[in-house]
JSON list of C-alpha atoms in Angstrom, two decimals:
[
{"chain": "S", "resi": 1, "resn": "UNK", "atom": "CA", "xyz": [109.43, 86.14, 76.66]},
{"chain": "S", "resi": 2, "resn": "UNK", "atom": "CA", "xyz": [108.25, 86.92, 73.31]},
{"chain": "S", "resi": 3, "resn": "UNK", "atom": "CA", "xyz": [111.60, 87.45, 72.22]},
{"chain": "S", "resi": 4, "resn": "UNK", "atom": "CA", "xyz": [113.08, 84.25, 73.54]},
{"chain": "S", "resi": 5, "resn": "UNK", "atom": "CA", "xyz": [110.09, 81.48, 72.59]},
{"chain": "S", "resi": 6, "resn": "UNK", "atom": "CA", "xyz": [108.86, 81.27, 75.98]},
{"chain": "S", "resi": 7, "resn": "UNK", "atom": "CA", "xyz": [105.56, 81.60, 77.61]},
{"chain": "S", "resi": 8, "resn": "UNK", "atom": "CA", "xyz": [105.08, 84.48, 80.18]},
{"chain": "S", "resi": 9, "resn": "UNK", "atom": "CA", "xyz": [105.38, 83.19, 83.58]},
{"chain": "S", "resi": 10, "resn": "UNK", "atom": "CA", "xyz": [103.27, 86.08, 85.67]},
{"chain": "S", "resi": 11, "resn": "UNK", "atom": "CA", "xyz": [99.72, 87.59, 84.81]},
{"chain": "S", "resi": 12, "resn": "UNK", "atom": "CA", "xyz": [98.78, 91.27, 84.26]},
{"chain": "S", "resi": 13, "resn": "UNK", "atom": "CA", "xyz": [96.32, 93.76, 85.41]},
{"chain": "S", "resi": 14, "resn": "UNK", "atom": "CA", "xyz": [95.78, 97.08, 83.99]},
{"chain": "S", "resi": 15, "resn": "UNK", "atom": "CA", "xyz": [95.84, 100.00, 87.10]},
{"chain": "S", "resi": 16, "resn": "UNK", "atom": "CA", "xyz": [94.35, 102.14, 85.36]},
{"chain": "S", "resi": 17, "resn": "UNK", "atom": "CA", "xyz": [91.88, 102.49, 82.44]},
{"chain": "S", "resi": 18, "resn": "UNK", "atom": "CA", "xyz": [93.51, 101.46, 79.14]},
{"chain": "S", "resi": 19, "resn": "UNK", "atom": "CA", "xyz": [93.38, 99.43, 75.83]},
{"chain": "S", "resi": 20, "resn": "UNK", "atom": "CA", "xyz": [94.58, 96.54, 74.99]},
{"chain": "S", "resi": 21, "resn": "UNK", "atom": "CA", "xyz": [95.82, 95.82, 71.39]},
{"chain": "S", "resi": 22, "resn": "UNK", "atom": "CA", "xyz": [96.52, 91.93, 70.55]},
{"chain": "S", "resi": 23, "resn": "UNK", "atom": "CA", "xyz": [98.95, 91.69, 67.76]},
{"chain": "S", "resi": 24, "resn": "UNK", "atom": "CA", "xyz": [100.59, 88.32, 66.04]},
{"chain": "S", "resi": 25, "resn": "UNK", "atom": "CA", "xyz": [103.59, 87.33, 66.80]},
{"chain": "S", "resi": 26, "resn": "UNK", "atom": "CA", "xyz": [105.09, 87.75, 63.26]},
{"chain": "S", "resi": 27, "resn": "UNK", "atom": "CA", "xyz": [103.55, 90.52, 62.81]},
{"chain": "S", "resi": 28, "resn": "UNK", "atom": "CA", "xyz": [104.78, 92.70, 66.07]},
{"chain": "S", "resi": 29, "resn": "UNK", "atom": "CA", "xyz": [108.37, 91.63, 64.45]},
{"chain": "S", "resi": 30, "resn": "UNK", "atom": "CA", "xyz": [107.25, 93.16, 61.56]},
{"chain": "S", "resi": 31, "resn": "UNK", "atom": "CA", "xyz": [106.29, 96.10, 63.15]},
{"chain": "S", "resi": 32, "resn": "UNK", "atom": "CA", "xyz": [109.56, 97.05, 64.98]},
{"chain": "S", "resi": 33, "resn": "UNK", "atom": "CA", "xyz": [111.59, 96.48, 61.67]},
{"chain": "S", "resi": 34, "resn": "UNK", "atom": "CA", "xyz": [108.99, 99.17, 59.78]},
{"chain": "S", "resi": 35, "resn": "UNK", "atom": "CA", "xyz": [108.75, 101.45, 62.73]},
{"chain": "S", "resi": 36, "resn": "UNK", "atom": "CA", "xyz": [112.38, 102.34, 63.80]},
{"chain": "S", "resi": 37, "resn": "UNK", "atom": "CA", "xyz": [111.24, 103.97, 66.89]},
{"chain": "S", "resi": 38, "resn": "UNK", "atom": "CA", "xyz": [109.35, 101.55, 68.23]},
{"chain": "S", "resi": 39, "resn": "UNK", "atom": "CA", "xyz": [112.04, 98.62, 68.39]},
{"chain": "S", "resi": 40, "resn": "UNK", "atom": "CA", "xyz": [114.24, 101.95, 70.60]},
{"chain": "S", "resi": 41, "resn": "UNK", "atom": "CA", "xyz": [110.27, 102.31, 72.71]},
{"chain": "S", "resi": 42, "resn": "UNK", "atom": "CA", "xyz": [109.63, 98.75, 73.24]},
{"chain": "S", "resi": 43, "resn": "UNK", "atom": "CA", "xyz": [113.88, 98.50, 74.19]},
{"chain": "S", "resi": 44, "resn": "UNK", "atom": "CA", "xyz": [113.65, 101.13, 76.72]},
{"chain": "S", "resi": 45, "resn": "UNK", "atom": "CA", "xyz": [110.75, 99.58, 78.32]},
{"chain": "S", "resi": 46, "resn": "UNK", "atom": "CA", "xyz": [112.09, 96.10, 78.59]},
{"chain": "S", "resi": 47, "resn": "UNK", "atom": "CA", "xyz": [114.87, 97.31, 79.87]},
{"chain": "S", "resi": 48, "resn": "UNK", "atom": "CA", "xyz": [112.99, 99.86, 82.62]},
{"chain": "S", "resi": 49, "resn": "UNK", "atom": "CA", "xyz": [111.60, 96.72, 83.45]},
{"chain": "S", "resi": 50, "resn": "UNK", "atom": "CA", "xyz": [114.39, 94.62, 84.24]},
{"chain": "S", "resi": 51, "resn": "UNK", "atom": "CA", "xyz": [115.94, 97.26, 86.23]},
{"chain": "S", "resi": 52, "resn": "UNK", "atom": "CA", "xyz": [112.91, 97.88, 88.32]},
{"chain": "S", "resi": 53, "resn": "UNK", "atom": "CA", "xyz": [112.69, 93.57, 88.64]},
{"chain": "S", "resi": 54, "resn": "UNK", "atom": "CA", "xyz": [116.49, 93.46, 89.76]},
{"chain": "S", "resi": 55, "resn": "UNK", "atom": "CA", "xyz": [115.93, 96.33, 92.60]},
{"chain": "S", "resi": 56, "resn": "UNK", "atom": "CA", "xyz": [112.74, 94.78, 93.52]},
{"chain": "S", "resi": 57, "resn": "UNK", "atom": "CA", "xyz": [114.50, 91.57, 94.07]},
{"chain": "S", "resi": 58, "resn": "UNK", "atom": "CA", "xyz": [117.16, 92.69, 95.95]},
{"chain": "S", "resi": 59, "resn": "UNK", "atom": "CA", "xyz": [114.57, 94.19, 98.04]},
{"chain": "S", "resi": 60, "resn": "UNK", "atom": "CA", "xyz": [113.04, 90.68, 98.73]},
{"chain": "S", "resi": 61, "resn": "UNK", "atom": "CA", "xyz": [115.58, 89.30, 99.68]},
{"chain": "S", "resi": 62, "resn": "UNK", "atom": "CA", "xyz": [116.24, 91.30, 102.58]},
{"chain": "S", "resi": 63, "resn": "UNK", "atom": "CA", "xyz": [114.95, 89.76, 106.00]},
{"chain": "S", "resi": 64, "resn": "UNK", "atom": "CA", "xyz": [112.74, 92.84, 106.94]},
{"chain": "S", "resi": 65, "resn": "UNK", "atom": "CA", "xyz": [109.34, 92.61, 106.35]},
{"chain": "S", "resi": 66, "resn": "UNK", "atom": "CA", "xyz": [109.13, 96.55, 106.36]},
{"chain": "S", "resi": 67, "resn": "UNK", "atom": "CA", "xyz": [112.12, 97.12, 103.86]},
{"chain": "S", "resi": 68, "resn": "UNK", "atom": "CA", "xyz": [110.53, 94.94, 101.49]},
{"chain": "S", "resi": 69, "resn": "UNK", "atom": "CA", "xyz": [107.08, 96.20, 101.98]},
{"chain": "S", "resi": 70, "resn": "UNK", "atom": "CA", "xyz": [108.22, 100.18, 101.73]},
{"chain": "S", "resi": 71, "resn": "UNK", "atom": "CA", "xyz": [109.94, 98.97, 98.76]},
{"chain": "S", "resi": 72, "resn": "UNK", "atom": "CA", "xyz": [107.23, 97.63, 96.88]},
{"chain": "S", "resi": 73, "resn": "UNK", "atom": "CA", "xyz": [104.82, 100.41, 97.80]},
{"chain": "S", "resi": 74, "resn": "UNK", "atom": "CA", "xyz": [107.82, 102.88, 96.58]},
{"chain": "S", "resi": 75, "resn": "UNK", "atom": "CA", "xyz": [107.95, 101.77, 93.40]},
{"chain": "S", "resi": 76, "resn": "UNK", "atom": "CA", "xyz": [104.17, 101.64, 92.83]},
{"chain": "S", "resi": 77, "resn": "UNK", "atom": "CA", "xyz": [103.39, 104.66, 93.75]},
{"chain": "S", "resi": 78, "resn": "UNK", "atom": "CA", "xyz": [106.14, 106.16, 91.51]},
{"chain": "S", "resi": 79, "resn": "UNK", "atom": "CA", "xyz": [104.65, 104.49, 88.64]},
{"chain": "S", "resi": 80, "resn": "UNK", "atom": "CA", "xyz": [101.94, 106.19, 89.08]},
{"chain": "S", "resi": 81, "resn": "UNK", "atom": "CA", "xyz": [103.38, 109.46, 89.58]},
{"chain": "S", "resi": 82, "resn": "UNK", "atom": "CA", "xyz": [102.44, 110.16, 92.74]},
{"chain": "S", "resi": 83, "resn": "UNK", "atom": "CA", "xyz": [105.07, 112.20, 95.33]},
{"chain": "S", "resi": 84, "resn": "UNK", "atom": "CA", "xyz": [103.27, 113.34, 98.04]},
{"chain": "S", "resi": 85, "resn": "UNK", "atom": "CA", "xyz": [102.70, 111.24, 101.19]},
{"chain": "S", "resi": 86, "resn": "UNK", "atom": "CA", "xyz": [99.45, 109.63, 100.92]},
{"chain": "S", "resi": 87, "resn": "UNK", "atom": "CA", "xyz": [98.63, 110.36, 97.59]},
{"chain": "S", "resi": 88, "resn": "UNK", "atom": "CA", "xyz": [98.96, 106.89, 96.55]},
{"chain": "S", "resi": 89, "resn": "UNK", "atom": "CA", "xyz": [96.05, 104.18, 97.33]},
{"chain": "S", "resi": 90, "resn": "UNK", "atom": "CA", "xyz": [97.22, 100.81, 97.16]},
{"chain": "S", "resi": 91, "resn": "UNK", "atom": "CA", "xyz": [94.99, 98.51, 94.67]},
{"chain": "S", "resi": 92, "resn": "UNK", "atom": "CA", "xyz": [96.04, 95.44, 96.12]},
{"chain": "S", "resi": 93, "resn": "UNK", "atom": "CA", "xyz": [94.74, 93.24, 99.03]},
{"chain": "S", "resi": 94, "resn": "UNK", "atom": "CA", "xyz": [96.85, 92.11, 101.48]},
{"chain": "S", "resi": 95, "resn": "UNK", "atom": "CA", "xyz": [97.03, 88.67, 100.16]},
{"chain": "S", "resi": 96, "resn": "UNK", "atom": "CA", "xyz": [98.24, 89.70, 96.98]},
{"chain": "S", "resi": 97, "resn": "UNK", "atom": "CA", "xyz": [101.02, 92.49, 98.76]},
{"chain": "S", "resi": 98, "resn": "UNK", "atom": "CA", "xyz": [102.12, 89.28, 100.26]},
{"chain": "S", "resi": 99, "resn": "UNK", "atom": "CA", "xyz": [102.62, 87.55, 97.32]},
{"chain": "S", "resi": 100, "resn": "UNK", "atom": "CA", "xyz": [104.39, 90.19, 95.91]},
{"chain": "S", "resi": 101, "resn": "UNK", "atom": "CA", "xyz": [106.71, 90.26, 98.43]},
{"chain": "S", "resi": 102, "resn": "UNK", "atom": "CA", "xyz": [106.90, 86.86, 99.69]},
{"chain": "S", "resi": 103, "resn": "UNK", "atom": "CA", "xyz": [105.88, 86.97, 103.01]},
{"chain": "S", "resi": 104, "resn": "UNK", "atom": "CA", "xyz": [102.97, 85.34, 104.99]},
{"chain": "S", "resi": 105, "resn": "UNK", "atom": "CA", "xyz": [99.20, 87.45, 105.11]},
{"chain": "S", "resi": 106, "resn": "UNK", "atom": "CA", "xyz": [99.75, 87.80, 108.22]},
{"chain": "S", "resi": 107, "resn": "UNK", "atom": "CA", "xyz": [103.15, 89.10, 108.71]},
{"chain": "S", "resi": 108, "resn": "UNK", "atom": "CA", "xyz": [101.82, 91.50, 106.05]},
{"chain": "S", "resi": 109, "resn": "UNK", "atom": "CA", "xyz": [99.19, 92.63, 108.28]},
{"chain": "S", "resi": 110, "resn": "UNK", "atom": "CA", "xyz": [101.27, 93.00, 111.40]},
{"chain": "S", "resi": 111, "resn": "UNK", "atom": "CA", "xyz": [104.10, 94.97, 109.28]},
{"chain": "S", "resi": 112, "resn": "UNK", "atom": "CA", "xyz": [101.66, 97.17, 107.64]},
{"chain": "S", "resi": 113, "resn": "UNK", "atom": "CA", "xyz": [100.35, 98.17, 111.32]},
{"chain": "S", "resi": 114, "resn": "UNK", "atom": "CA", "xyz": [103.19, 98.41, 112.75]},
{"chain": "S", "resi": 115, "resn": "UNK", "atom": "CA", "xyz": [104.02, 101.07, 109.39]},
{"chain": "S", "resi": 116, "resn": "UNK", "atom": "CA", "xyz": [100.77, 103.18, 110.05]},
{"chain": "S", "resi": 117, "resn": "UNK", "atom": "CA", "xyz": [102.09, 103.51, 113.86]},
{"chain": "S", "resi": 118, "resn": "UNK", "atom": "CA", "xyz": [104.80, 104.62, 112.68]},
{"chain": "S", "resi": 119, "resn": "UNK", "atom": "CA", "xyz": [103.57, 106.96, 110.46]},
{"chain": "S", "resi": 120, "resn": "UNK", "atom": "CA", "xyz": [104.84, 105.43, 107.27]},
{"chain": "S", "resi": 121, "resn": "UNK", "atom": "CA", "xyz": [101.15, 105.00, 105.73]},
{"chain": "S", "resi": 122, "resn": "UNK", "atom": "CA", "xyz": [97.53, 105.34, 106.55]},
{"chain": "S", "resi": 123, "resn": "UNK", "atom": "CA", "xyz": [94.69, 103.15, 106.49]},
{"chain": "S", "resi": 124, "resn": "UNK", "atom": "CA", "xyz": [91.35, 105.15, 105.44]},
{"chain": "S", "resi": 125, "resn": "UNK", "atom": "CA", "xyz": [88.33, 102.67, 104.61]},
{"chain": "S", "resi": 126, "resn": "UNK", "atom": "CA", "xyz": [90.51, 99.53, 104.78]},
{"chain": "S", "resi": 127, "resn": "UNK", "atom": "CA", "xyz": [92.36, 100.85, 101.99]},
{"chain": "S", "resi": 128, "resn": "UNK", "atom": "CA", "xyz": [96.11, 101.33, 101.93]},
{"chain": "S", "resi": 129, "resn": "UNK", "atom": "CA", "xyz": [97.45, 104.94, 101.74]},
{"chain": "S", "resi": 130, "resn": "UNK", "atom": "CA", "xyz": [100.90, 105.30, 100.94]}
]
């Protein structure tokens, strides 16, 4: 948004432990004309983004709650490296996996029991295990 004078549209929250550097507009732009291997960095990411947005959304816009919900857990749990089944606890609530995905809570609820029947996930501690 930066890059086309518009405000951000979505929030962000770290998953992990991190910094957070706050930079100027004017001078980021300064930065990625001094640094050439940051503007090819900050490139690649954008564009990892995109791609992961335009699969995601695809996803969404199938009709099946548990197509979109496997989806969404899929490519969380990749970002965070994890591969083997279970390895990956889900830091959201259920209210906000429904936002993500745009269904109701509930629907969310009955989908993600209907996935732990099915062996698709587990639920230890009310926590999501994927």
């Amino acid at each position: 948004m930066l890059f086309v004078d518009q405000k951000y549209p979505v929030n962000a929250e770290a998953l992990t432990v991190c910094s957070v550097l706050k930079l100027n507009k004017e001078n980021f732009f300064r930065m990625l004309d001094e640094v050439p291997g940051m503007f090819r960095f900050m490139s690649s990411k954008i564009s990892g983004s995109m791609y992961s947005k335009s699969i995601l959304m695809r996803k969404i816009s199938c009709r099946n709650a548990s197509e979109r919900l496997q989806e969404i857990l899929q490519m969380l749990k990749k970002e965070q490296g994890h591969e083997k089944p279970f390895s990956f606890t889900l830091p959201f609530t259920r209210q906000q996996l429904a936002s993500l995905t745009g269904l109701c809570v509930e629907t969310t609820i009955r989908t993600i029991k209907k996935m732990e029947r099915q062996k698709l996930l587990r639920i230890k501690d009310r926590k999501i295990l994927y």
